[in-house]
Coordinates of C-alpha atoms in Angstrom, one line a residue:
M1 CA -18.0 -10.1 -13.8
R2 CA -17.1 -10.1 -17.6
Q3 CA -13.7 -9.7 -18.7
G4 CA -12.1 -6.3 -20.0
V5 CA -14.3 -4.2 -17.7
D6 CA -12.5 -0.9 -16.7
I7 CA -12.8 -0.4 -13.2
V8 CA -11.6 2.9 -11.5
G9 CA -11.2 3.5 -7.8
L10 CA -11.6 7.0 -6.9
I11 CA -10.5 8.1 -3.5
V12 CA -11.9 11.4 -2.0
A13 CA -9.1 12.9 0.4
A14 CA -9.7 16.6 0.0
G15 CA -10.9 17.2 3.6
R16 CA -9.1 19.0 6.3
G17 CA -10.4 16.4 9.1
E18 CA -9.3 18.9 12.1
R19 CA -11.4 17.0 14.7
A20 CA -9.2 14.0 14.6
G21 CA -6.4 16.0 15.9
G22 CA -2.7 15.1 15.1
G23 CA -1.8 18.3 13.5
V24 CA -2.4 17.2 9.8
P25 CA -5.6 16.3 7.9
K26 CA -6.6 12.8 9.3
Q27 CA -6.1 11.1 5.8
Y28 CA -2.5 11.8 6.5
R29 CA -2.2 10.8 9.8
T30 CA -0.6 7.3 10.2
I31 CA -1.8 4.0 11.5
G32 CA 0.8 1.2 12.0
G33 CA 3.3 3.8 10.5
K34 CA 1.5 4.0 7.2
A35 CA -0.7 7.0 6.2
V36 CA -4.6 6.5 6.3
L37 CA -4.7 7.4 2.7
A38 CA -2.1 4.9 1.9
H39 CA -4.4 2.2 3.5
A40 CA -7.1 3.1 1.5
H41 CA -5.1 3.3 -1.8
D42 CA -3.4 0.1 -1.5
A43 CA -6.5 -1.8 -0.8
L44 CA -8.0 -0.7 -4.0
A45 CA -4.8 -0.8 -6.1
A46 CA -4.4 -4.6 -4.8
H47 CA -7.9 -5.8 -6.0
P48 CA -7.4 -7.5 -9.2
A49 CA -10.6 -6.1 -10.6
V50 CA -9.4 -2.5 -10.3
G51 CA -7.3 -1.1 -12.9
R52 CA -6.2 2.3 -11.6
V53 CA -6.7 4.4 -8.5
V54 CA -7.5 8.3 -8.8
T55 CA -7.1 10.3 -5.8
V56 CA -8.5 13.8 -5.2
I57 CA -6.8 15.8 -2.6
G58 CA -7.4 19.7 -1.3
A59 CA -5.2 22.5 -2.4
G60 CA -1.9 22.7 -0.9
Q61 CA -1.7 18.9 0.0
E62 CA 0.4 17.9 -2.8
A63 CA 3.7 17.3 -0.5
D64 CA 1.5 15.4 1.9
Y65 CA 0.3 13.2 -0.7
A66 CA 3.5 12.7 -2.1
Q67 CA 5.0 11.5 1.3
A68 CA 1.7 9.4 2.0
L69 CA 2.1 7.5 -1.3
A70 CA 6.0 7.5 -1.6
G71 CA 7.1 4.4 -3.5
R72 CA 3.9 3.7 -5.3
D73 CA 3.1 3.9 -8.8
A74 CA 0.4 6.2 -8.2
P75 CA -0.7 9.2 -10.7
A76 CA -0.5 12.8 -9.9
P77 CA -3.5 13.8 -7.6
V78 CA -6.4 15.7 -8.5
I79 CA -7.3 18.9 -6.9
G80 CA -10.6 19.0 -5.6
G81 CA -13.2 21.8 -4.6
A82 CA -14.9 23.6 -1.6
T83 CA -17.3 20.6 -1.1
R84 CA -17.0 16.8 -1.4
R85 CA -19.3 16.7 -4.3
D86 CA -17.0 19.4 -6.0
S87 CA -14.2 17.0 -5.4
V88 CA -16.1 13.9 -6.7
I89 CA -16.9 15.9 -9.8
A90 CA -13.3 16.8 -10.2
G91 CA -12.2 13.2 -9.8
L92 CA -14.7 12.0 -12.5
A93 CA -13.7 14.2 -14.9
A94 CA -10.0 13.3 -14.4
I95 CA -10.9 9.7 -15.0
G96 CA -12.3 10.7 -18.4
H97 CA -13.6 7.2 -19.4
A98 CA -14.4 3.9 -17.4
D99 CA -17.2 1.3 -17.0
M100 CA -17.5 1.4 -13.6
V101 CA -16.1 3.7 -10.6
L102 CA -16.0 3.1 -6.9
I103 CA -15.8 6.3 -4.9
H104 CA -14.3 5.8 -1.7
D105 CA -13.5 8.1 1.4
A106 CA -9.9 8.1 2.5
A107 CA -10.9 8.0 6.2
R108 CA -12.0 4.4 5.8
P109 CA -8.8 2.8 5.3
F110 CA -9.3 -0.8 5.9
L111 CA -11.4 -1.7 2.8
P112 CA -12.0 -5.6 2.7
H113 CA -11.4 -6.9 -0.8
A114 CA -14.8 -9.2 -0.2
V115 CA -16.8 -5.7 -0.1
I116 CA -15.3 -4.6 -3.5
D117 CA -16.2 -8.1 -4.7
R118 CA -20.0 -7.8 -3.5
L119 CA -20.0 -4.1 -4.9
I120 CA -18.7 -5.1 -8.4
A121 CA -21.3 -8.3 -8.6
A122 CA -24.1 -5.9 -7.7
L123 CA -23.3 -3.5 -10.7
E124 CA -24.2 -6.6 -13.0
D125 CA -27.9 -5.8 -12.2
A126 CA -28.0 -2.3 -11.1
P127 CA -26.4 1.2 -11.9
G128 CA -25.3 1.7 -8.4
A129 CA -24.3 -0.2 -5.3
V130 CA -23.6 0.7 -1.6
P131 CA -22.2 -1.3 1.2
V132 CA -24.4 -1.2 4.4
L133 CA -24.4 -2.4 8.1
A134 CA -27.7 -3.0 10.0
V135 CA -28.4 -0.5 12.9
P136 CA -28.0 -2.7 16.0
D137 CA -28.8 0.2 18.8
T138 CA -32.0 1.6 19.8
L139 CA -32.6 5.0 18.1
A140 CA -34.9 7.7 20.0
R141 CA -35.6 11.3 19.2
G142 CA -34.7 14.1 21.5
D143 CA -32.4 16.9 22.5
T144 CA -31.9 17.3 26.2
E145 CA -34.8 14.6 27.2
L146 CA -35.2 11.2 25.7
G147 CA -38.0 11.0 23.3
D148 CA -39.8 8.3 21.3
A149 CA -38.1 5.3 20.1
V150 CA -37.4 5.4 16.2
D151 CA -38.6 2.0 14.4
R152 CA -35.0 0.6 13.0
T153 CA -36.8 -1.5 10.5
G154 CA -35.2 -0.9 7.1
L155 CA -32.5 1.5 8.5
H156 CA -28.9 1.0 7.4
R157 CA -25.4 2.5 8.2
I158 CA -24.3 3.5 4.7
Q159 CA -20.6 3.0 4.1
T160 CA -18.2 3.4 1.1
P161 CA -16.6 2.6 -1.5
Q162 CA -20.1 3.4 -3.4
A163 CA -20.2 1.7 -6.9
F164 CA -21.5 2.9 -9.7
H165 CA -21.5 2.9 -13.6
Y166 CA -19.4 5.6 -14.7
D167 CA -21.6 7.4 -17.2
A168 CA -24.4 7.1 -14.8
I169 CA -23.0 8.7 -11.8
R170 CA -21.2 11.4 -13.9
A171 CA -24.4 12.6 -15.6
A172 CA -26.2 12.2 -12.2
H173 CA -23.7 14.6 -10.8
G174 CA -24.1 17.1 -13.7
A175 CA -28.0 17.1 -13.2
W176 CA -27.9 17.8 -9.4
D177 CA -29.2 21.1 -8.0
D178 CA -25.8 22.8 -7.0
G179 CA -27.9 24.8 -4.2
V180 CA -28.3 21.6 -2.2
E181 CA -25.4 19.8 -0.6
A182 CA -25.4 16.0 -1.3
T183 CA -24.6 13.7 1.6
D184 CA -23.0 11.0 -0.6
D185 CA -22.9 9.9 -4.2
A186 CA -25.8 7.5 -3.7
Q187 CA -28.4 10.2 -3.0
V188 CA -27.3 11.7 -6.1
A189 CA -27.8 8.6 -8.2
R190 CA -31.1 8.0 -6.7
A191 CA -32.1 11.7 -7.5
A192 CA -31.3 11.0 -11.1
G193 CA -33.6 7.9 -11.3
H194 CA -30.9 5.2 -10.8
A195 CA -31.6 2.0 -8.4
V196 CA -29.0 1.7 -5.7
A197 CA -28.6 -2.0 -4.6
L198 CA -27.6 -2.7 -0.9
V199 CA -24.5 -5.1 -0.3
Q200 CA -23.1 -6.3 3.1
G201 CA -20.5 -3.9 4.3
D202 CA -18.0 -4.4 6.9
A203 CA -17.3 -3.0 10.6
R204 CA -13.8 -2.3 9.6
L205 CA -14.9 0.1 7.1
D206 CA -16.2 2.6 10.0
K207 CA -15.1 5.9 9.3
L208 CA -12.3 7.7 11.3
T209 CA -13.5 11.0 12.9
R210 CA -12.0 11.3 16.4
A211 CA -8.9 10.9 18.1
E212 CA -10.2 7.8 19.9
D213 CA -11.1 6.3 16.3
F214 CA -7.2 6.3 15.7
E215 CA -6.6 4.8 19.0
A216 CA -9.0 2.0 18.0
A217 CA -7.6 1.5 14.6
E218 CA -4.1 1.1 15.9
R219 CA -5.3 -1.7 18.2
W220 CA -7.1 -3.6 15.7
L221 CA -4.2 -3.2 13.2
A222 CA -1.6 -4.5 15.8
A223 CA -3.8 -7.3 16.5
S224 CA -4.4 -8.4 13.1
M225 CA -0.6 -8.4 12.2
V226 CA 1.2 -11.8 11.6
T227 CA 4.9 -12.3 11.5
A228 CA 6.4 -13.5 8.0
T229 CA 10.1 -14.6 7.5
G230 CA 11.8 -14.9 4.3
M231 CA 15.4 -16.3 3.1
G232 CA 17.4 -15.3 0.4
F233 CA 20.7 -16.6 -1.0
D234 CA 22.9 -15.4 -3.9
V235 CA 26.2 -16.3 -5.6
H236 CA 28.3 -14.4 -8.1
R237 CA 31.6 -14.9 -9.6
L238 CA 34.6 -12.7 -9.1
V239 CA 36.4 -11.2 -12.1
S240 CA 39.2 -8.8 -13.0
G241 CA 38.3 -5.5 -14.4
A242 CA 34.9 -5.0 -12.7
P243 CA 34.1 -2.5 -9.7
L244 CA 33.0 -4.5 -6.7
W245 CA 29.6 -3.5 -5.4
L246 CA 28.7 -5.2 -2.1
G247 CA 25.8 -4.3 0.4
G248 CA 25.0 -1.1 -1.4
I249 CA 28.7 0.4 -1.5
N250 CA 31.6 0.3 -4.0
M251 CA 34.5 -1.7 -2.3
P252 CA 38.0 -1.3 -3.1
H253 CA 39.4 -4.7 -4.3
D254 CA 41.5 -6.1 -7.2
K255 CA 38.3 -7.9 -8.6
G256 CA 34.5 -7.3 -9.1
L257 CA 31.4 -9.4 -9.2
S258 CA 30.1 -10.5 -12.5
G259 CA 26.3 -10.4 -13.4
H260 CA 23.7 -8.8 -15.4
S261 CA 23.2 -6.0 -12.9
D262 CA 26.1 -4.7 -10.7
A263 CA 26.0 -8.0 -9.4
D264 CA 25.6 -7.0 -5.5
V265 CA 25.4 -10.5 -4.2
A266 CA 24.2 -9.1 -0.5
L267 CA 21.7 -6.9 -1.8
H268 CA 20.0 -9.6 -4.1
A269 CA 20.3 -11.9 -1.0
L270 CA 18.2 -9.4 0.8
T271 CA 15.9 -8.6 -1.9
D272 CA 15.1 -12.3 -2.5
A273 CA 14.4 -12.6 1.3
L274 CA 12.1 -9.5 1.6
L275 CA 10.3 -11.0 -1.3
G276 CA 9.9 -14.4 0.5
T277 CA 8.0 -12.8 3.4
I278 CA 5.1 -11.8 1.0
G279 CA 5.4 -15.1 -1.4
D280 CA 6.1 -12.8 -4.4
G281 CA 8.6 -14.7 -6.3
D282 CA 12.1 -13.7 -6.5
I283 CA 14.5 -11.1 -7.9
G284 CA 14.5 -12.9 -11.3
S285 CA 10.9 -12.9 -11.9
H286 CA 10.5 -9.1 -11.0
F287 CA 13.8 -8.0 -12.7
P288 CA 14.4 -10.7 -15.6
P289 CA 18.3 -11.1 -16.3
G290 CA 17.5 -11.4 -20.0
D291 CA 16.0 -7.9 -20.0
P292 CA 18.5 -5.5 -21.3
Q293 CA 17.1 -2.6 -19.2
W294 CA 18.9 -4.3 -16.1
H295 CA 22.0 -4.5 -17.6
G296 CA 24.5 -2.8 -15.1
A297 CA 21.6 -1.7 -12.9
D298 CA 21.9 -0.4 -9.2
S299 CA 20.8 -3.4 -7.3
A300 CA 19.4 -0.7 -4.7
T301 CA 16.5 -0.5 -7.3
F302 CA 15.8 -4.1 -6.6
L303 CA 15.9 -3.8 -2.6
T304 CA 13.7 -0.7 -2.6
H305 CA 11.1 -2.2 -5.1
A306 CA 10.9 -5.3 -2.8
A307 CA 10.2 -3.0 0.1
A308 CA 7.9 -1.0 -1.5
L309 CA 5.8 -4.2 -2.2
I310 CA 5.6 -5.0 1.3
A311 CA 4.5 -1.5 2.2
A312 CA 1.8 -1.6 -0.4
R313 CA 0.4 -4.7 1.3
G314 CA 0.4 -3.0 4.8
G315 CA 3.7 -4.6 6.0
R316 CA 6.5 -3.4 8.2
I317 CA 10.0 -4.6 8.2
D318 CA 11.2 -5.6 11.6
H319 CA 14.7 -6.7 11.1
V320 CA 16.9 -8.2 8.2
D321 CA 20.2 -10.1 9.0
L322 CA 22.7 -10.6 6.2
T323 CA 25.8 -13.2 6.1
I324 CA 28.5 -12.5 3.7
I325 CA 30.5 -15.4 2.6
C326 CA 34.0 -14.7 1.3
E327 CA 37.8 -14.9 1.9
A328 CA 38.4 -11.5 0.4
P329 CA 37.7 -8.5 0.7
K330 CA 37.6 -8.4 4.6
I331 CA 34.1 -7.2 5.4
G332 CA 34.6 -5.7 9.0
P333 CA 36.1 -2.4 7.9
H334 CA 33.2 -1.7 5.6
R335 CA 30.4 -3.3 7.8
D336 CA 29.2 0.1 9.5
A337 CA 28.9 1.7 5.8
M338 CA 27.0 -1.4 4.6
R339 CA 24.7 -1.1 7.6
S340 CA 24.1 2.7 7.2
R341 CA 23.4 2.2 3.3
I342 CA 21.1 -0.5 3.5
A343 CA 19.1 1.1 6.5
G344 CA 18.7 4.3 4.1
L345 CA 17.4 2.1 1.5
L346 CA 14.8 0.4 3.7
R347 CA 14.2 3.4 5.7
L348 CA 15.0 1.4 9.1
P349 CA 17.2 2.5 12.0
E350 CA 20.6 0.8 11.8
R351 CA 20.0 -1.5 14.9
R352 CA 17.5 -3.5 12.6
I353 CA 20.2 -4.2 10.2
S354 CA 22.5 -7.1 11.0
I355 CA 25.6 -7.8 8.7
K356 CA 28.1 -10.6 9.5
A357 CA 30.8 -12.0 7.5
T358 CA 32.4 -15.7 7.5
T359 CA 34.9 -17.7 5.3
T360 CA 34.7 -21.4 4.5
E361 CA 38.0 -22.3 5.5
R362 CA 39.4 -21.9 2.1
L363 CA 36.7 -24.7 0.9
G364 CA 34.9 -24.4 -2.2
F365 CA 34.7 -21.8 -4.8
T366 CA 34.3 -19.1 -2.2
G367 CA 37.3 -20.4 -0.2
R368 CA 39.5 -20.3 -3.4
G369 CA 38.3 -16.7 -4.2
E370 CA 36.4 -17.5 -7.2
G371 CA 33.0 -15.8 -6.0
I372 CA 31.2 -14.4 -3.1
A373 CA 28.0 -15.5 -1.7
A374 CA 25.5 -14.2 0.5
Q375 CA 22.5 -15.5 2.5
A376 CA 19.9 -13.3 4.2
I377 CA 16.8 -13.6 6.4
A378 CA 14.1 -11.0 6.8
T379 CA 11.6 -10.6 9.3
V380 CA 8.0 -8.7 8.5
R381 CA 4.9 -8.1 10.0
I382 CA 1.9 -8.2 7.6
P383 CA -1.7 -7.6 8.1
E384 CA -3.9 -10.5 7.6
E385 CA -5.8 -10.4 4.3
L386 CA -8.7 -7.9 4.4

């Protein structure tokens, strides 16, 4: 794929999805603690060729959308129409301009990047492309009684995302007979005379429709998770005349920590530990100390950013363990407040937050009261790469 191509992911998530149960539209039900819509969004957003993701939702679903994609840099949703095609048209109009568009159903949350690669490659030679799977089962006609078998030669199961040159699919929808409901966008493209290439799909892209589909998805996701551990360590100098932020709380002390941000050494160590679980650099690579916008910044911003990156990759934080190393102040009286604050920032139960304190027996810079150090370990479950 040539450089500089503007590729947009368009997620259609305006349906009601009542057959799946759960009391909410199926795109807002959770799998592995994460909304179905969030799984689909994150898969598209994480692909290096996809520049932006636009989502079409149903009227009145704004609060569900905000909750599902909380913590992500996601644009305001587009409100869809009465039919799926109406919603696609609204989404295409909202995009405004692009070279290529990947139109994807939110109810297919597990989108392998390899499928996106194949679709984009196919658009080099065709105006449209769809992922397909072979039909392995015998097909037969009949209502209450078995009829003749149907030849499976040339038959395919069609999946999404369906990829198109943007101008071609938008014009094709404009030319479609509004009195006929299209089953998918590929049908609209073909009716306008555009060839649609076939690429290999993936069984993980099967659509979630019934309650048992969600049960199977939970089992598959649990089996695909791997445990990752990250470590973090940080040190800051104690100085007079500065507030002491430690573990997310302002602690009474005659000195505070010196640093470019609020210098919360505990949250900095935790942030690095979380970033380590996904191999995404360290706190300095995300929040450079030479950048003036982070001068005096609340370190809670750094911690929640790391947690959001983990969530965006489908990860779940299982436990964090923090050790604070200093002679003073005493950490014990403030331990519960720290646990509560960190649990709130990470959206975890307090039982998954461990905070300990130790001294160096008056040895070294911490023993002389010149600074505070902290080390942290985080345990996270991450799905294997799709």
